Coordinates of C-alpha atoms in Angstrom, one line a residue:
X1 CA 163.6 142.7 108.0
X2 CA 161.8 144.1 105.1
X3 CA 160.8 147.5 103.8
X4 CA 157.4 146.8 104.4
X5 CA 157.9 145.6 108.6
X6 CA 160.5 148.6 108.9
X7 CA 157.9 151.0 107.2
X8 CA 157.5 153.8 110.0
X9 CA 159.8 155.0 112.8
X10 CA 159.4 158.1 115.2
X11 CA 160.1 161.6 115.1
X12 CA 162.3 162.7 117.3
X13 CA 161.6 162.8 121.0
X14 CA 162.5 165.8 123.9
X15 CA 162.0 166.5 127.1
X16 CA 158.1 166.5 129.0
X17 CA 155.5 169.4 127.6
X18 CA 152.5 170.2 128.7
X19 CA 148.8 170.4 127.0
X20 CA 147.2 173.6 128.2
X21 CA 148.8 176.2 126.0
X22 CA 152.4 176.6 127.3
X23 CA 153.4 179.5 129.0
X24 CA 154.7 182.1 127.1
X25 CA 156.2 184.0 129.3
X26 CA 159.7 183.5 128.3
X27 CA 158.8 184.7 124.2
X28 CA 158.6 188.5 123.1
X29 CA 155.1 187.3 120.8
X30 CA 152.6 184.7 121.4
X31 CA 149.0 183.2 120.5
X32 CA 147.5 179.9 122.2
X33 CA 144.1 178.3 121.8
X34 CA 142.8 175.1 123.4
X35 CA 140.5 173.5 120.5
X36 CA 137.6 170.8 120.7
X37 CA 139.2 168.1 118.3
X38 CA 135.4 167.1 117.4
X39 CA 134.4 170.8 116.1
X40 CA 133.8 171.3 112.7
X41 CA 136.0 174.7 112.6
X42 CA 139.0 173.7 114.2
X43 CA 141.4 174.0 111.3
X44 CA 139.4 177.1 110.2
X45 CA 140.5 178.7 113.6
X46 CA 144.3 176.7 113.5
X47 CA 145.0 178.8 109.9
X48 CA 143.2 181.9 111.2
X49 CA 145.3 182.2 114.7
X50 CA 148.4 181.9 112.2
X51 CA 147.5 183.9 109.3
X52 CA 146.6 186.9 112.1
X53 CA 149.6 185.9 114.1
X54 CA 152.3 186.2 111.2
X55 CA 150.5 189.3 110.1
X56 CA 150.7 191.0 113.4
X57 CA 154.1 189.9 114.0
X58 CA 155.2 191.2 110.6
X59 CA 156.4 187.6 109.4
X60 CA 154.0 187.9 106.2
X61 CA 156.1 185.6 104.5
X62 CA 155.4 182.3 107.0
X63 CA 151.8 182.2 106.7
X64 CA 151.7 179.9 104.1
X65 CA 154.1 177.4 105.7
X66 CA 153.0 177.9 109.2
X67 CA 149.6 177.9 108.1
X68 CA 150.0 174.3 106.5
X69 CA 152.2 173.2 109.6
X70 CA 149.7 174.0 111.9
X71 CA 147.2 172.6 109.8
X72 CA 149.0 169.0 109.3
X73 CA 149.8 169.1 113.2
X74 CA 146.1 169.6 113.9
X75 CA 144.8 167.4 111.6
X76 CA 147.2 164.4 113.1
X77 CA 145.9 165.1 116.2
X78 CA 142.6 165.1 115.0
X79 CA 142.2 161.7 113.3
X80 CA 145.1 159.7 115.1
X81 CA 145.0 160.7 118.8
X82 CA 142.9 158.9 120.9
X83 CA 143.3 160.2 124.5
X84 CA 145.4 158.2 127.1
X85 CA 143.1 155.5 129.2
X86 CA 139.6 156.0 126.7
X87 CA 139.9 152.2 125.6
X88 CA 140.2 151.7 129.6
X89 CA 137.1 154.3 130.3
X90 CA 135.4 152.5 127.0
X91 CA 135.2 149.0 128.5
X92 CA 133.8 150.4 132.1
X93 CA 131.3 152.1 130.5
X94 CA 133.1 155.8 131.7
X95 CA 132.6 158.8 129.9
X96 CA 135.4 160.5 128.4
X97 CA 134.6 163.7 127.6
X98 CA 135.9 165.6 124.5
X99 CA 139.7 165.2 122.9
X100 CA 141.5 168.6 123.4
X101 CA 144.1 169.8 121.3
X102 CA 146.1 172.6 122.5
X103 CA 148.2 175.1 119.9
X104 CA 150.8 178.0 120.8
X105 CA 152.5 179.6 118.4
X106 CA 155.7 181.8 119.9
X107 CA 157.8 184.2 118.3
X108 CA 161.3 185.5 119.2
X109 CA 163.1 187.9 117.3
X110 CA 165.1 185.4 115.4
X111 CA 162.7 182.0 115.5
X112 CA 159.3 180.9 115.5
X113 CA 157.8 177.9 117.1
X114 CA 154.8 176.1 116.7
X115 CA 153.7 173.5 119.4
X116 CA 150.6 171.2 118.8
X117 CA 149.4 169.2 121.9
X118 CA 147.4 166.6 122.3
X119 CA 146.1 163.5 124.7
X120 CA 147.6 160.6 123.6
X121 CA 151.2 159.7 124.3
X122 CA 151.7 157.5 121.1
X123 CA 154.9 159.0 119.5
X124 CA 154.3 160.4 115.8
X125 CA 155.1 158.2 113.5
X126 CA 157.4 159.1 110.0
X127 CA 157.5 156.6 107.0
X128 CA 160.5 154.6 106.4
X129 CA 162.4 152.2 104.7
X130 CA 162.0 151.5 100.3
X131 CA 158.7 154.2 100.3
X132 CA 159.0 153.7 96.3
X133 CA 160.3 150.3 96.2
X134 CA 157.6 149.1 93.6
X135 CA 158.6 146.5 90.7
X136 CA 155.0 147.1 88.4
X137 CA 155.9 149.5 86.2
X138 CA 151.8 150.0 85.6
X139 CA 151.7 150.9 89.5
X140 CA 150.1 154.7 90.0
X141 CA 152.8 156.8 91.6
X142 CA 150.2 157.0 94.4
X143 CA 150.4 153.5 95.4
X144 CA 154.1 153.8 96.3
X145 CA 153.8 156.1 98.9
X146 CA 153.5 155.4 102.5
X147 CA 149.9 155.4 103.4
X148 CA 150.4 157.5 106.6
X149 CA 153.0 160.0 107.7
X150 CA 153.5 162.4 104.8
X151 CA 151.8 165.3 106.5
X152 CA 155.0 165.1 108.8
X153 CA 157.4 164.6 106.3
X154 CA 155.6 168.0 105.0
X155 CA 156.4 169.4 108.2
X156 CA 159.5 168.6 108.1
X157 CA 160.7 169.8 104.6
X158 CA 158.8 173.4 105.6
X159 CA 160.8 174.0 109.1
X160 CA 163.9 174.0 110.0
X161 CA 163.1 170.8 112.7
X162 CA 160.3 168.8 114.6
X163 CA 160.7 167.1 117.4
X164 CA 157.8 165.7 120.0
X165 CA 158.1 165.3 123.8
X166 CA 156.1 163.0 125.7
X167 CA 153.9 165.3 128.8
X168 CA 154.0 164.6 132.3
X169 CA 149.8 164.3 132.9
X170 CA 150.3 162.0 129.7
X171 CA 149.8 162.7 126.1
X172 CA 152.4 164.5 123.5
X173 CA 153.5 168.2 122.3
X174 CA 154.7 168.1 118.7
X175 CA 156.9 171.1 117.8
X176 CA 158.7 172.4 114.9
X177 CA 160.6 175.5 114.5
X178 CA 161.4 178.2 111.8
X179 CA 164.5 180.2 111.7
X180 CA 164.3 184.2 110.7
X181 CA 166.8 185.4 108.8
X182 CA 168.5 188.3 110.9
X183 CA 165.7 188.5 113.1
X184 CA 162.6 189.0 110.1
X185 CA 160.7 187.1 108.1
X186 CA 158.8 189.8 106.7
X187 CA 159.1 190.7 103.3
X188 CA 156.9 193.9 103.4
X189 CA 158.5 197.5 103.7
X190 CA 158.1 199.1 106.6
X191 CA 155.3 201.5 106.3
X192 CA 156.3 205.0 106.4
X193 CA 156.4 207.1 109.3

């Protein structure tokens, strides 16, 4: 088998989610939002429910990386998912409705997780195999990169794991995780008293 027919292989999978925001119960923080993927806001509101999340939360110091998480999550969703049985509805003439994307973000006192669902059960896909396997030496550093699946090996390099899980109704959740150090991930001072 080549590089080139071994060239992308899943994330790894878990257990059945669900795509309404998931219930938070069990976490001491939370924020969820359902999002139209077809809006023109909807990373606009994924980085502001982070950036206000974090900042609540007093995890300053994650906003950039949960910010670009969230961001590459929603963005997958937005371009690659196409919602479980619309090439069915498609060819009997049924409409479909919009794609939803569901995001929580839950907090703990010594993790975070993120959790981006979505309609279609296709697994995410990561590039794989010889990703700079070129021979031209005149080749643009550009061309030897996979042409899809960076944004999760992003996601990947930022948290400290992703996983996906296929939902019961159909569809995915993608999830990664970040560890806090001793329960913080603040690097503000407390302010005074």
């Amino acid at each position: 088998m080549t590089s080139r027919e071994n060239h992308r292989r899943p994330l790894r999978t878990a257990h059945l989610a669900a795509l309404k925001p998931a219930d938070t119960a069990g976490s001491e923080r939370s924020r969820a939002v359902t999002l139209d993927a077809e809006a023109p806001d909807t990373g606009a509101v994924v980085r502001r429910l982070a950036f206000d999340a974090l900042h609540d939360w007093d995890l300053h110091r994650l906003v950039d990386d949960v910010s670009l998480c969230l961001s590459e999550l929603v963005g997958n969703a937005v371009h690659h998912a196409v919602p479980d049985g619309w090439q069915t509805a498609a060819v009997s003439g049924e409409s479909s409705g919009g794609r939803k994307i569901a995001v929580t973000v839950r907090a703990w006192p010594t993790c975070l997780f993120l959790e981006v669902a979505d309609e279609d059960s296709t697994p995410p896909m990561l590039p794989a195999g010889d990703l700079l396997a070129g021979d031209d030496p005149d080749m643009p550093s550009d061309a030897l990169l996979a042409d899809n699946g960076r944004g999760l090996l992003i996601i990947q390099s930022l948290s400290d794991a992703a996983w996906w899980a296929p939902r019961e109704e159909g569809g995915k959740s993608v999830f990664c995780r970040f560890d806090l150090d001793d329960g913080t991930a603040s690097t503000s001072p407390p302010l005074p008293s």
